[in-house]
Short mmCIF file of C-alpha atoms in Angstrom, two decimals:
data_model
loop_
_atom_site.label_atom_id
_atom_site.label_comp_id
_atom_site.label_asym_id
_atom_site.label_seq_id
_atom_site.Cartn_x
_atom_site.Cartn_y
_atom_site.Cartn_z
CA MET A 194 -14.19 -34.79 -20.14
CA ARG A 195 -17.56 -36.20 -21.23
CA PRO A 196 -19.04 -33.50 -23.19
CA ALA A 197 -21.66 -33.84 -20.99
CA PHE A 198 -20.90 -32.89 -18.23
CA ALA A 199 -18.64 -30.49 -18.98
CA VAL A 200 -22.02 -28.82 -20.17
CA GLY A 201 -23.83 -29.73 -17.16
CA LEU A 202 -20.31 -27.48 -15.55
CA VAL A 203 -20.49 -24.83 -17.38
CA PHE A 204 -23.50 -23.75 -16.89
CA ALA A 205 -23.55 -24.82 -13.16
CA GLY A 206 -20.86 -22.27 -12.86
CA CYS A 207 -21.72 -19.82 -14.50
CA CYS A 208 -25.31 -19.97 -12.72
CA SER A 209 -24.57 -19.72 -9.74
CA ASN A 210 -21.72 -17.26 -10.34
CA VAL A 211 -24.10 -15.09 -11.29
CA ILE A 212 -25.81 -15.31 -8.06
CA PHE A 213 -22.89 -14.32 -6.53
CA LEU A 214 -22.25 -11.92 -8.76
CA GLU A 215 -26.08 -9.93 -8.50
CA LEU A 216 -25.47 -10.00 -4.15
CA LEU A 217 -22.63 -8.06 -4.04
CA ALA A 218 -23.43 -5.24 -6.93
CA ARG A 219 -27.41 -5.34 -4.80
CA LYS A 220 -25.68 -4.05 -1.84
CA HIS A 221 -21.84 -2.33 -3.86
CA PRO A 222 -23.26 -1.82 -7.36
CA GLY A 223 -19.06 0.08 -7.81
CA CYS A 224 -17.03 -3.50 -6.76
CA GLY A 225 -16.28 -4.44 -10.38
CA ASN A 226 -13.00 -3.87 -10.57
CA ILE A 227 -12.56 -6.10 -6.01
CA VAL A 228 -14.75 -8.62 -8.27
CA THR A 229 -12.26 -8.67 -10.86
CA PHE A 230 -8.60 -8.05 -8.89
CA ALA A 231 -9.58 -11.24 -6.76
CA GLN A 232 -10.61 -13.95 -9.51
CA PHE A 233 -6.91 -12.72 -11.32
CA LEU A 234 -5.01 -13.55 -7.87
CA PHE A 235 -7.05 -16.76 -6.73
CA ILE A 236 -6.77 -17.97 -10.80
CA ALA A 237 -3.18 -17.00 -11.11
CA VAL A 238 -2.03 -18.35 -7.41
CA GLU A 239 -3.54 -21.84 -7.92
CA GLY A 240 -2.31 -22.45 -11.57
CA PHE A 241 1.31 -20.62 -9.36
CA LEU A 242 1.27 -23.53 -7.17
CA PHE A 243 -0.47 -26.60 -9.59
CA GLU A 244 0.67 -25.49 -13.37
CA ALA A 245 3.88 -23.17 -12.56
CA ASP A 246 5.68 -25.47 -9.96
CA LEU A 247 6.03 -22.21 -7.49
CA GLY A 248 7.79 -21.47 -11.00
CA ARG A 249 9.66 -23.81 -11.76
CA LYS A 250 8.07 -25.48 -14.92
CA ARG A 251 9.17 -23.11 -17.59
CA PRO A 252 6.27 -22.03 -20.20
CA ALA A 253 5.30 -24.61 -23.37
CA ILE A 254 4.43 -22.00 -25.43
CA PRO A 255 7.21 -18.58 -25.06
CA ILE A 256 5.90 -15.98 -22.50
CA ARG A 257 6.11 -13.16 -26.06
CA TYR A 258 3.58 -14.61 -26.93
CA TYR A 259 1.29 -14.55 -24.08
CA ALA A 260 2.30 -11.59 -23.37
CA VAL A 261 0.06 -10.67 -26.81
CA MET A 262 -2.91 -12.52 -25.61
CA VAL A 263 -2.33 -10.49 -21.79
CA THR A 264 -2.75 -7.45 -23.48
CA MET A 265 -6.17 -8.73 -25.90
CA PHE A 266 -6.88 -9.61 -22.24
CA PHE A 267 -6.85 -7.17 -20.00
CA THR A 268 -8.28 -4.45 -22.79
CA VAL A 269 -11.87 -6.33 -22.77
CA SER A 270 -11.75 -6.73 -19.36
CA VAL A 271 -11.53 -3.18 -18.96
CA VAL A 272 -13.92 -2.35 -21.53
CA ASN A 273 -15.87 -4.37 -20.50
CA ASN A 274 -15.97 -3.39 -16.66
CA TYR A 275 -16.10 0.38 -18.12
CA ALA A 276 -19.73 0.03 -19.88
CA LEU A 277 -21.25 -0.33 -16.74
CA ASN A 278 -21.29 2.97 -15.80
CA LEU A 279 -22.52 3.93 -19.36
CA ASN A 280 -25.89 2.97 -19.19
CA ILE A 281 -25.58 -0.31 -19.36
CA ALA A 282 -27.88 -2.59 -17.62
CA MET A 283 -26.74 -5.71 -16.50
CA PRO A 284 -28.75 -7.76 -18.18
CA LEU A 285 -28.07 -6.29 -21.26
CA HIS A 286 -24.66 -6.60 -20.98
CA MET A 287 -25.16 -9.96 -19.76
CA ILE A 288 -27.17 -10.67 -23.22
CA PHE A 289 -25.23 -8.17 -25.26
CA ARG A 290 -21.84 -10.83 -24.73
CA SER A 291 -24.13 -13.68 -26.06
CA GLY A 292 -23.14 -11.93 -29.64
CA SER A 293 -19.00 -13.60 -28.89
CA LEU A 294 -21.37 -17.33 -30.87
CA ILE A 295 -21.97 -14.34 -33.24
CA ALA A 296 -18.34 -12.74 -33.79
CA ASN A 297 -16.74 -15.95 -33.31
CA MET A 298 -17.98 -17.67 -35.91
CA ILE A 299 -17.70 -14.69 -38.30
CA LEU A 300 -12.96 -14.37 -36.98
CA GLY A 301 -14.07 -17.78 -37.90
CA ILE A 302 -14.66 -18.34 -41.18
CA ILE A 303 -13.03 -14.60 -42.17
CA ILE A 304 -8.71 -16.14 -40.42
CA LEU A 305 -8.88 -19.50 -39.65
CA LYS A 306 -11.63 -19.93 -42.89
CA LYS A 307 -13.68 -22.43 -40.92
CA ARG A 308 -17.25 -23.27 -42.48
CA TYR A 309 -20.24 -24.67 -40.21
CA ASN A 310 -23.26 -26.86 -40.87
CA ILE A 311 -27.17 -24.80 -41.94
CA PHE A 312 -27.56 -25.40 -37.66
CA LYS A 313 -25.33 -23.86 -35.91
CA TYR A 314 -25.69 -20.41 -38.49
CA THR A 315 -29.79 -20.92 -38.08
CA SER A 316 -28.89 -21.29 -34.69
CA ILE A 317 -26.60 -17.96 -34.51
CA ALA A 318 -29.08 -16.24 -36.51
CA LEU A 319 -32.31 -16.44 -34.51
CA VAL A 320 -29.66 -15.28 -31.14
CA SER A 321 -28.84 -12.66 -32.86
CA VAL A 322 -32.49 -11.10 -33.55
CA GLY A 323 -32.87 -12.35 -30.03
CA ILE A 324 -29.92 -9.58 -29.33
CA PHE A 325 -31.18 -7.50 -31.40
CA ILE A 326 -34.65 -7.03 -30.23
CA CYS A 327 -32.84 -6.48 -26.45
CA THR A 328 -30.35 -3.34 -27.99
CA PHE A 329 -33.49 -1.98 -29.44
CA MET A 330 -35.65 -1.91 -26.21
CA SER A 331 -32.81 -1.12 -24.00
CA ALA A 332 -32.73 1.50 -26.26
CA LYS A 333 -36.01 3.05 -25.86
CA GLN A 334 -36.17 2.46 -22.05
CA VAL A 335 -33.24 4.32 -21.54
CA THR A 336 -34.63 7.74 -22.51
CA SER A 337 -37.83 6.66 -20.97
CA GLN A 338 -36.59 6.23 -17.25
CA SER A 339 -33.90 9.50 -18.69
CA SER A 340 -34.61 12.38 -16.91
CA SER A 341 -37.18 15.39 -18.71
CA SER A 342 -35.11 17.52 -20.40
CA GLU A 343 -34.41 16.84 -24.08
CA ASN A 344 -30.74 17.83 -23.64
CA ASP A 345 -30.51 15.29 -20.08
CA GLY A 346 -32.35 12.35 -22.34
CA PHE A 347 -30.16 12.80 -25.09
CA GLN A 348 -27.18 13.02 -23.00
CA ALA A 349 -28.26 9.55 -21.64
CA PHE A 350 -28.94 7.91 -25.32
CA LEU A 351 -24.90 8.68 -26.10
CA ARG A 352 -23.55 7.96 -23.41
CA TRP A 353 -25.27 4.43 -23.74
CA LEU A 354 -25.07 4.70 -27.89
CA LEU A 355 -20.86 4.96 -26.57
CA GLY A 356 -22.06 1.97 -23.66
CA ILE A 357 -23.22 0.27 -26.74
CA GLY A 358 -19.63 0.55 -28.32
CA ALA A 359 -17.30 -0.28 -26.10
CA LEU A 360 -19.72 -3.81 -25.45
CA THR A 361 -19.55 -4.34 -29.50
CA PHE A 362 -15.19 -3.07 -29.51
CA ALA A 363 -14.70 -6.08 -26.67
CA LEU A 364 -16.60 -8.85 -27.98
CA LEU A 365 -14.46 -8.81 -31.49
CA MET A 366 -11.24 -7.88 -29.55
CA SER A 367 -12.79 -10.92 -27.53
CA ALA A 368 -13.28 -13.48 -30.10
CA ARG A 369 -9.93 -12.40 -31.93
CA MET A 370 -8.09 -13.68 -28.54
CA GLY A 371 -9.54 -16.79 -28.54
CA ILE A 372 -8.77 -17.34 -32.58
CA PHE A 373 -5.39 -15.90 -31.17
CA GLN A 374 -5.53 -19.13 -28.41
CA GLU A 375 -6.10 -21.71 -30.79
CA THR A 376 -4.04 -21.13 -32.98
CA LEU A 377 -0.14 -20.68 -30.94
CA TYR A 378 -2.89 -24.95 -29.31
CA LYS A 379 -2.34 -26.33 -33.54
CA GLN A 380 0.88 -25.11 -33.04
CA PHE A 381 3.09 -25.49 -29.68
CA GLY A 382 0.37 -28.03 -28.85
CA LYS A 383 -2.97 -27.40 -26.02
CA HIS A 384 -1.91 -26.20 -23.25
CA SER A 385 -5.02 -24.76 -21.14
CA LYS A 386 -3.65 -24.27 -17.95
CA GLU A 387 -0.55 -22.50 -18.46
CA ALA A 388 -2.71 -20.65 -20.78
CA LEU A 389 -4.97 -19.59 -17.86
CA PHE A 390 -1.86 -19.25 -15.84
CA TYR A 391 -0.35 -16.40 -17.25
CA ASN A 392 -4.14 -15.02 -18.70
CA HIS A 393 -4.83 -14.24 -15.37
CA ALA A 394 -1.02 -14.56 -13.60
CA LEU A 395 0.13 -11.68 -16.44
CA PRO A 396 -2.27 -8.13 -16.04
CA LEU A 397 -2.06 -8.43 -11.76
CA PRO A 398 0.69 -5.58 -12.01
CA GLY A 399 -2.84 -3.38 -13.75
CA PHE A 400 -4.29 -3.07 -11.27
CA ILE A 401 -2.01 -1.05 -9.30
CA PHE A 402 -3.87 1.80 -11.06
CA LEU A 403 -7.56 0.56 -8.99
CA ALA A 404 -5.45 0.42 -6.34
CA SER A 405 -7.69 3.03 -4.47
CA ASP A 406 -11.75 1.44 -5.35
CA ILE A 407 -10.10 -2.07 -4.48
CA TYR A 408 -9.09 -0.23 -1.44
CA ASP A 409 -12.25 1.19 -0.73
CA HIS A 410 -14.94 -1.32 -1.69
CA ALA A 411 -12.33 -3.97 0.88
CA VAL A 412 -13.27 -1.51 3.70
CA LEU A 413 -17.35 -1.41 2.76
CA PHE A 414 -17.07 -5.07 2.55
CA ASN A 415 -15.26 -5.76 5.93
CA LYS A 416 -18.43 -3.50 7.61
CA SER A 417 -21.01 -5.58 6.37
CA GLU A 418 -23.31 -7.21 8.51
CA LEU A 419 -21.47 -10.99 9.52
CA TYR A 420 -22.66 -14.39 8.11
CA GLN A 421 -22.12 -18.16 9.71
CA VAL A 422 -20.08 -19.98 6.56
CA PRO A 423 -21.95 -23.48 6.38
CA PHE A 424 -20.75 -26.68 7.52
CA ILE A 425 -17.81 -25.38 8.89
CA GLY A 426 -18.91 -22.83 11.47
CA VAL A 427 -16.89 -19.71 11.28
CA THR A 428 -18.28 -15.60 10.82
CA VAL A 429 -17.55 -13.48 8.19
CA PRO A 430 -18.38 -10.27 6.67
CA ILE A 431 -21.28 -11.90 4.40
CA MET A 432 -19.89 -9.36 2.04
CA TRP A 433 -16.50 -11.33 1.89
CA PHE A 434 -18.59 -14.50 1.95
CA TYR A 435 -20.40 -13.95 -1.92
CA LEU A 436 -16.88 -12.91 -3.11
CA LEU A 437 -15.56 -16.31 -2.46
CA MET A 438 -18.00 -17.84 -3.55
CA ASN A 439 -18.10 -15.33 -6.76
CA VAL A 440 -14.31 -16.37 -7.29
CA ILE A 441 -14.46 -20.16 -6.77
CA THR A 442 -17.69 -20.47 -9.28
CA GLN A 443 -15.43 -17.89 -11.89
CA TYR A 444 -13.10 -21.12 -12.19
CA PRO A 445 -12.80 -21.55 -15.69
CA LEU A 446 -13.69 -24.66 -17.61
CA GLN A 447 -11.72 -25.11 -21.59
CA PRO A 448 -14.13 -26.31 -23.71
CA SER A 449 -14.32 -24.83 -27.39
CA ALA A 450 -15.40 -21.80 -28.18
CA ILE A 451 -18.82 -22.00 -29.43
CA PRO A 452 -20.62 -24.92 -28.18
CA SER A 453 -19.06 -22.51 -24.63
CA SER A 454 -21.01 -19.46 -25.66
CA TYR A 455 -24.89 -22.30 -26.87
CA VAL A 456 -24.32 -22.56 -22.48
CA LYS A 457 -23.73 -18.91 -21.65
CA VAL A 458 -26.14 -17.44 -23.97
CA THR A 459 -28.41 -20.06 -22.04
CA GLN A 460 -28.13 -19.25 -18.32
CA ARG A 461 -28.25 -15.50 -19.43
CA ARG A 462 -31.60 -16.39 -20.76
CA ILE A 463 -32.54 -17.55 -17.32
CA PHE A 464 -31.51 -14.78 -16.08
CA TYR A 465 -32.21 -12.83 -17.96
CA GLN A 466 -36.06 -13.49 -17.20
CA GLY A 467 -35.48 -13.38 -13.40
CA GLY A 468 -33.03 -9.47 -12.68
CA ASP A 469 -33.26 -6.74 -12.43
CA SER A 470 -33.79 -4.81 -15.50
CA GLU A 471 -34.28 -1.07 -13.99
CA GLN A 472 -30.21 -0.73 -12.02
CA PRO A 473 -27.58 -0.85 -14.07
CA SER A 474 -24.69 -3.13 -11.60
CA PRO A 475 -21.18 -3.50 -12.08
CA ILE A 476 -20.07 -7.19 -13.31
CA PRO A 477 -16.39 -8.45 -12.95
CA ALA A 478 -14.60 -7.08 -16.75
CA PHE A 479 -13.41 -10.34 -16.99
CA SER A 480 -16.48 -13.50 -16.52
CA GLY A 481 -15.58 -16.75 -18.03
CA SER A 482 -19.06 -17.20 -18.00
#
């Protein structure tokens, strides 16, 4: 696949995904779990049919390695999702996760002994300054929007700090997971489609603990207004249409870590400028974008 085409697909997929995600979150701000479950289920079913050949194909990488990767992957998903309950607004969530550039580079230097050219160091330094400014301004916004009570304002700020801590932990864990995956590819060969399938199929039982919340939001989705899907003519509740489009556009591509992150930073910058920063709204815990 040509690099320009791959970058274009990542950019288009991430941007359109955020549009449908915003439509979902504005109507039902707590819908993060059902969105995440739908994404995992879609990729797992697709992988079971076309990659695992209905379970007949043996994995090229031993399952025990996938178990380690899945543990990290599911942890990142849960922590990212929970951070949105800690006074973290969506624009800050999107911009802060652009720190994957920094995390990928730092852990790559420490663990893989990688070296990068001066242009990448400079670019990441500039991105880091932007993330710091956004985080600093978000902290001021949290304190100004909280209750006039000094105690309530302090508690809101503490919750925000916990949210920043959760995002930082998830950021570093995600970067470590990427390095672990890269190490496996060097040892067993690159099997990105296989890894994509097992990373989404193995964690599915974990959603049992979120079943009540997922069911409640499924009921709410069923009660949404009806919408006629263009070109098909089928009428469905509009929230299910938004969810379907979010899942389809979420289907991940697998370019290398740092170039992919550059594309996602640009996408987040676009939506940060045009987004609604006043109301925190949950986004799916793991996002290919």
